[in-house]
Coordinates of C-alpha atoms in Angstrom, one line a residue:
M1 CA 67.9 97.4 189.7
S2 CA 64.5 98.0 188.1
N3 CA 61.0 97.3 189.4
A4 CA 59.6 97.0 185.9
Q5 CA 57.1 94.2 185.3
L6 CA 54.5 93.0 182.8
I7 CA 51.0 93.2 184.1
L8 CA 47.8 91.7 182.5
I9 CA 45.1 94.4 182.4
D10 CA 41.6 93.1 182.2
K11 CA 39.0 95.9 181.8
R12 CA 36.1 93.7 180.6
N13 CA 32.9 94.7 182.3
Q14 CA 30.9 91.5 181.7
P15 CA 31.4 87.7 182.0
L16 CA 32.5 85.7 179.1
K17 CA 29.6 84.7 176.8
E18 CA 29.5 81.2 175.3
Y19 CA 28.9 82.4 171.8
I20 CA 32.2 84.4 172.1
V21 CA 33.9 81.2 173.1
A22 CA 32.6 79.6 169.9
V23 CA 34.2 82.3 167.8
A24 CA 37.5 81.9 169.8
A25 CA 37.4 78.1 169.3
S26 CA 37.6 78.4 165.5
D27 CA 38.9 81.9 164.7
G28 CA 40.7 83.2 167.7
L29 CA 39.6 86.5 169.3
N30 CA 40.7 90.1 169.9
I31 CA 39.2 91.0 173.3
K32 CA 38.8 94.7 173.9
G33 CA 40.1 95.8 177.3
V34 CA 42.6 92.9 177.8
E35 CA 46.2 94.1 177.5
I36 CA 49.7 93.5 178.6
M37 CA 51.1 96.6 180.3
A38 CA 54.8 97.1 180.7
S39 CA 55.0 99.0 184.0
P40 CA 58.3 100.7 185.0
A41 CA 57.2 100.8 188.7
K42 CA 54.0 101.0 190.7
G43 CA 52.1 104.2 190.0
E44 CA 54.2 105.2 187.0
T45 CA 53.1 105.6 183.4
S46 CA 53.2 102.5 181.2
L47 CA 56.2 102.1 179.0
L48 CA 54.1 100.3 176.3
N49 CA 50.9 98.3 176.1
A50 CA 50.2 95.2 173.9
Q51 CA 46.8 93.9 172.9
V52 CA 46.2 90.2 174.0
L53 CA 44.9 88.0 171.1
I54 CA 43.3 84.7 172.0
P55 CA 44.5 82.1 169.5
P56 CA 42.1 79.7 167.7
L57 CA 41.5 77.2 170.6
E58 CA 40.9 74.2 168.5
A59 CA 43.9 74.7 166.3
F60 CA 46.0 74.2 169.5
D61 CA 44.0 71.1 170.6
F62 CA 42.4 73.1 173.5
D63 CA 45.8 72.5 175.3
M64 CA 46.6 75.1 177.9
K65 CA 50.4 75.0 177.5
K66 CA 50.2 75.4 173.7
L67 CA 47.6 78.2 174.0
V68 CA 49.6 80.2 176.5
N69 CA 52.7 79.9 174.3
A70 CA 50.7 80.9 171.2
T71 CA 49.2 83.9 173.1
L72 CA 52.7 85.1 174.2
N73 CA 54.1 84.6 170.7
A74 CA 51.5 86.8 169.1
V75 CA 50.7 90.0 171.0
S76 CA 49.6 93.1 169.1
V77 CA 51.3 96.5 169.4
K78 CA 49.6 99.2 167.1
D79 CA 48.4 96.4 164.8
E80 CA 51.9 94.9 164.6
I81 CA 52.1 91.2 165.7
M82 CA 55.1 90.3 167.8
T83 CA 56.4 87.9 170.5
V84 CA 56.4 89.0 174.1
D85 CA 60.2 89.1 173.9
E86 CA 60.0 91.5 170.9
F87 CA 57.5 93.5 172.9
I88 CA 59.9 93.7 175.8
A89 CA 62.7 94.9 173.5
Q90 CA 60.5 97.7 172.3
C91 CA 59.6 98.8 175.8
S92 CA 63.0 100.2 176.8
E93 CA 66.6 100.5 175.7
D94 CA 67.6 100.1 179.4
E95 CA 69.0 96.6 179.9
A96 CA 68.0 96.6 183.6
V97 CA 64.4 97.4 182.6
R98 CA 64.3 94.7 179.9
D99 CA 65.8 92.2 182.3
A100 CA 63.1 93.0 185.0
L101 CA 60.3 92.7 182.4
S102 CA 61.7 89.3 181.3
K103 CA 61.8 88.0 184.8
S104 CA 58.1 88.9 185.2
V105 CA 57.0 86.7 182.2
P106 CA 56.4 83.6 184.4
K107 CA 53.9 85.6 186.5
L108 CA 52.3 86.9 183.3
R109 CA 52.0 83.3 182.1
K110 CA 49.9 82.4 185.1
K111 CA 47.6 85.4 184.5
I112 CA 47.2 84.3 180.8
E113 CA 46.4 80.8 182.0
A114 CA 43.6 82.1 184.2
L115 CA 42.2 84.1 181.3
L116 CA 42.3 81.1 179.0
K117 CA 40.8 78.8 181.6
E118 CA 37.6 80.9 181.3
F119 CA 37.4 79.8 177.7
L120 CA 38.4 76.2 178.2
D121 CA 35.8 75.8 181.0
S122 CA 33.0 76.8 178.8
E123 CA 30.3 74.2 178.0
V124 CA 30.9 74.9 174.3
I125 CA 34.2 73.1 174.3
P126 CA 32.8 69.6 175.2
L127 CA 30.1 70.1 172.6
I128 CA 32.7 70.7 169.9
L129 CA 34.9 67.8 171.1
E130 CA 31.9 65.4 171.1
R131 CA 31.0 66.4 167.5
R132 CA 34.6 65.8 166.4
N133 CA 34.6 62.4 168.1
D134 CA 31.4 61.4 166.5
V135 CA 32.6 62.2 163.0
L136 CA 35.9 60.5 163.5
Y137 CA 33.9 57.4 164.5
K138 CA 31.9 57.8 161.3
L139 CA 35.0 58.2 159.2
K140 CA 36.6 55.1 160.8
E141 CA 33.4 53.1 159.9
H142 CA 33.4 54.5 156.3
A143 CA 37.0 53.5 155.9
K144 CA 36.0 49.9 156.7
E145 CA 32.8 49.8 154.7
L146 CA 34.2 51.4 151.5
K147 CA 37.3 49.2 151.2
G148 CA 37.2 47.6 147.7
K149 CA 34.0 49.5 146.7
K150 CA 33.5 51.3 143.4
I151 CA 33.6 55.0 144.2
V152 CA 32.7 57.9 141.9
C153 CA 33.3 61.4 143.0
I154 CA 31.3 64.0 141.0
D155 CA 31.2 67.7 140.6
I156 CA 28.9 69.9 138.4
E157 CA 29.1 73.5 137.1
A158 CA 25.8 75.0 136.0
T159 CA 24.4 78.3 134.7
N160 CA 22.9 79.0 138.1
I161 CA 22.3 77.5 141.6
S162 CA 20.6 74.2 141.8
T163 CA 17.3 75.6 143.3
D164 CA 16.8 77.6 140.1
P165 CA 14.5 75.6 137.8
Q166 CA 16.0 77.2 134.8
A167 CA 19.6 76.2 135.7
D168 CA 21.4 74.0 133.1
I169 CA 24.5 71.8 133.5
I170 CA 27.5 73.1 131.6
Q171 CA 30.2 70.8 133.0
L172 CA 30.1 67.3 134.4
S173 CA 33.2 65.8 135.8
A174 CA 34.1 62.8 138.0
C175 CA 37.0 60.8 139.2
D176 CA 37.3 57.4 141.0
G177 CA 38.4 56.8 144.5
E178 CA 42.1 57.3 143.6
G179 CA 41.5 60.6 141.7
K180 CA 41.7 59.1 138.2
T181 CA 39.4 61.0 135.8
L182 CA 36.3 59.0 134.7
F183 CA 34.7 61.8 132.7
N184 CA 35.2 65.5 132.2
Q185 CA 32.6 66.9 129.8
L186 CA 31.7 70.4 128.9
I187 CA 28.0 70.7 128.0
N188 CA 26.4 73.1 125.5
P189 CA 23.1 74.3 127.1
G190 CA 21.9 75.6 123.7
Y191 CA 22.0 79.3 124.5
D192 CA 24.5 81.9 125.6
I193 CA 25.9 81.3 129.1
P194 CA 25.2 84.2 131.4
E195 CA 28.1 85.6 133.5
N196 CA 28.4 83.9 136.8
E197 CA 31.0 84.2 139.5
K198 CA 30.5 80.5 140.4
H199 CA 32.3 79.3 137.3
N200 CA 34.6 80.5 134.5
I201 CA 32.9 78.7 131.6
T202 CA 31.9 80.9 128.7
T203 CA 29.7 80.5 125.6
E204 CA 32.7 80.2 123.4
M205 CA 34.1 77.4 125.5
V206 CA 31.1 75.2 124.9
Q207 CA 30.8 75.8 121.2
G208 CA 31.0 72.5 119.5
E209 CA 30.4 70.6 122.7
P210 CA 27.5 68.1 123.0
L211 CA 24.1 68.7 124.4
L212 CA 23.4 67.0 127.7
G213 CA 21.2 64.4 126.1
H214 CA 24.0 63.2 123.9
V215 CA 26.3 62.2 126.8
W216 CA 23.7 61.5 129.4
D217 CA 23.5 57.7 129.1
E218 CA 27.2 57.1 129.6
I219 CA 27.6 59.5 132.5
H220 CA 24.3 58.4 134.1
D221 CA 25.2 54.7 134.0
Q222 CA 28.6 55.3 135.6
L223 CA 26.9 57.0 138.5
R224 CA 24.1 54.4 138.7
D225 CA 26.6 51.5 138.8
A226 CA 28.8 53.0 141.5
D227 CA 28.7 51.5 145.0
V228 CA 28.9 55.0 146.4
V229 CA 28.8 58.5 144.8
L230 CA 30.7 61.2 146.6
A231 CA 30.2 65.0 146.2
Y232 CA 30.9 68.1 148.1
S233 CA 27.3 68.9 148.8
T234 CA 25.4 66.0 147.3
E235 CA 22.0 67.7 147.6
S236 CA 22.8 70.3 144.9
D237 CA 24.6 67.9 142.5
F238 CA 21.8 65.3 142.8
M239 CA 19.3 68.1 142.2
Y240 CA 21.0 69.3 139.1
L241 CA 20.9 65.8 137.6
E242 CA 17.3 65.0 138.7
K243 CA 15.9 68.3 137.4
S244 CA 17.9 68.1 134.2
A245 CA 16.5 64.6 133.5
E246 CA 13.0 65.7 134.2
K247 CA 13.3 68.8 132.1
K248 CA 14.9 67.1 129.1
M249 CA 12.9 63.9 129.5
L250 CA 16.0 61.7 130.1
R251 CA 15.9 58.4 132.1
F252 CA 16.8 58.7 135.7
E253 CA 17.7 55.7 137.8
L254 CA 20.0 57.2 140.4
D255 CA 19.5 56.4 144.1
Y256 CA 20.3 59.2 146.5
N257 CA 20.8 56.6 149.3
K258 CA 24.0 55.6 147.6
W259 CA 25.4 59.2 147.8
L260 CA 27.7 60.4 150.5
D261 CA 28.2 64.0 151.3
V262 CA 31.8 65.0 151.9
A263 CA 30.7 68.5 152.9
E264 CA 28.6 67.2 155.8
L265 CA 31.6 65.2 157.1
S266 CA 33.8 68.2 156.6
R267 CA 31.3 70.4 158.5
D268 CA 31.4 68.0 161.5
L269 CA 35.2 67.6 161.4
N270 CA 36.2 71.2 160.7
G271 CA 33.1 73.4 160.8
A272 CA 33.0 76.3 163.2
I273 CA 30.2 76.2 165.8
R274 CA 28.0 79.3 166.0
W275 CA 25.0 80.4 168.1
H276 CA 21.8 81.3 166.2
S277 CA 20.5 84.2 168.3
E278 CA 17.0 84.3 166.8
R279 CA 16.2 80.6 166.7
M280 CA 18.2 79.9 169.9
Y281 CA 20.3 76.9 168.9
W282 CA 23.9 75.9 168.1
F283 CA 24.8 75.1 164.6
Y284 CA 28.0 74.2 162.6
K285 CA 29.1 76.2 159.5
T286 CA 30.0 74.1 156.5
P287 CA 33.5 75.2 155.3
K288 CA 34.1 75.8 151.6
L289 CA 35.8 73.0 149.8
T290 CA 39.0 75.1 149.4
A291 CA 39.1 76.0 153.1
S292 CA 38.5 72.4 154.2
Y293 CA 41.1 71.0 151.8
E294 CA 43.8 73.4 153.0
Q295 CA 42.9 72.8 156.7
V296 CA 42.9 69.0 156.5
L297 CA 45.7 68.4 154.0
G298 CA 47.8 71.4 155.1
K299 CA 48.7 72.6 151.6
P300 CA 47.2 75.0 149.1
F301 CA 44.2 74.1 147.1
P302 CA 45.3 72.7 143.7
G303 CA 44.0 74.0 140.4
D304 CA 40.9 76.1 139.7
A305 CA 38.2 76.1 142.4
H306 CA 35.6 76.9 139.7
D307 CA 36.5 73.9 137.5
A308 CA 34.3 70.7 138.0
L309 CA 37.2 68.2 137.5
A310 CA 39.6 70.1 139.8
D311 CA 36.9 70.2 142.5
A312 CA 36.1 66.5 142.1
V313 CA 39.7 65.5 142.4
A314 CA 40.2 67.8 145.4
T315 CA 37.0 66.3 147.0
I316 CA 38.3 62.7 146.8
E317 CA 41.7 63.8 148.0
L318 CA 40.1 65.5 151.0
F319 CA 37.8 62.6 151.6
N320 CA 40.7 60.1 151.6
A321 CA 42.6 62.4 154.0
M322 CA 39.6 62.5 156.4
L323 CA 39.2 58.7 156.2
D324 CA 42.9 58.5 157.2
K325 CA 42.2 60.7 160.2
G326 CA 39.3 58.3 161.1
R327 CA 41.5 55.2 160.8
K328 CA 44.2 56.7 163.0
S329 CA 41.9 58.0 165.7
Q330 CA 41.6 56.3 169.0
I331 CA 37.8 56.4 168.9
E332 CA 36.6 52.8 169.3
E333 CA 32.9 53.5 169.7
K334 CA 30.6 56.4 169.4
K335 CA 30.5 58.2 172.7
K336 CA 27.1 58.6 174.3
P337 CA 26.1 62.0 175.5
K338 CA 26.1 62.5 179.2
Q339 CA 22.9 63.5 181.1
V340 CA 22.7 67.3 181.5
S341 CA 21.2 68.6 184.7
D342 CA 17.9 70.4 184.3
I343 CA 19.3 73.0 186.7
I344 CA 20.9 74.8 183.8
T345 CA 17.8 75.0 181.6
N346 CA 17.0 78.5 182.7
N347 CA 20.0 79.6 180.7
P348 CA 19.2 79.7 177.0
F349 CA 22.8 78.9 175.9
A350 CA 23.0 76.0 178.4
A351 CA 19.6 74.7 177.4
A352 CA 20.6 74.7 173.8
F353 CA 23.8 73.0 174.7
A354 CA 21.9 70.3 176.6
N355 CA 19.4 69.8 173.7
A356 CA 22.3 69.5 171.2
K357 CA 23.9 66.8 173.3
R358 CA 20.7 64.9 173.6
S359 CA 20.0 64.9 169.9

């Protein structure tokens, strides 16, 4: 008979910080000093130790049972990820020792639960959940409002970022609400295209292609006549069009109020929450189109992420999938933020949390 058992070792020397919980919520966390020790008997040297990895909390719906299972199914031994059963198998070849270690797993589960409870009790978690509920409500409303509407989803490739006044459009592409191509036009800027990691378009590719002014009217009017224009980051695409029209003296009748930013919706639905230590506030990171697509649809991003048409089609597919999440959600009305006690305002994290909920 063996007295071996699995023991959770917690050598942390400070309380859990809320900004750390924010990282764990989206990315998971490797906490230094928190390990599972396989002890042969009290006072004896450890058989083997495994690093505890906190799984991404939101990916498991902040559900304690799922999170405990995920934690025990992915412990780290010398950078090798394994289940707790595989860990036990590596601890000893003695069947009696292995059996004793296995019998101690329920006790270990309770210790893991207590560890995870620290994360789940953080005020960061309701802040995330409220944001997700709010965007699901928005998506449900969009699904109703956009039914039967003429949708155009656009994407643009350019010689540089939209804030550069010298940037020129070199590809304009758009699809409708079902992903059908409306236009896909390479544009000759009239000069050699500088190398840019944001796109794969070369000077040779645009030889023989029209100048922007030659195709402007048709493209402009399709955008103008749409009920709603979608883009992944509407601000930059609209800026490209507005500045190009001004620079090349082209007519411009586009209304930004008709544009809907899929990136903003994606940020609220999928974006990781982070703490800005200098400005003292919480913010949400906008995921890249490729990352959001793969997270929401659960499949690899299709095509070339540096091609305007591929991005436009992926954006509408992502948007439709998010609308479907909104339709299927149980959110009937936008939840009102609860009043937060002023008692916590001497804590900068708690104060920022309270302010974020009030806004």
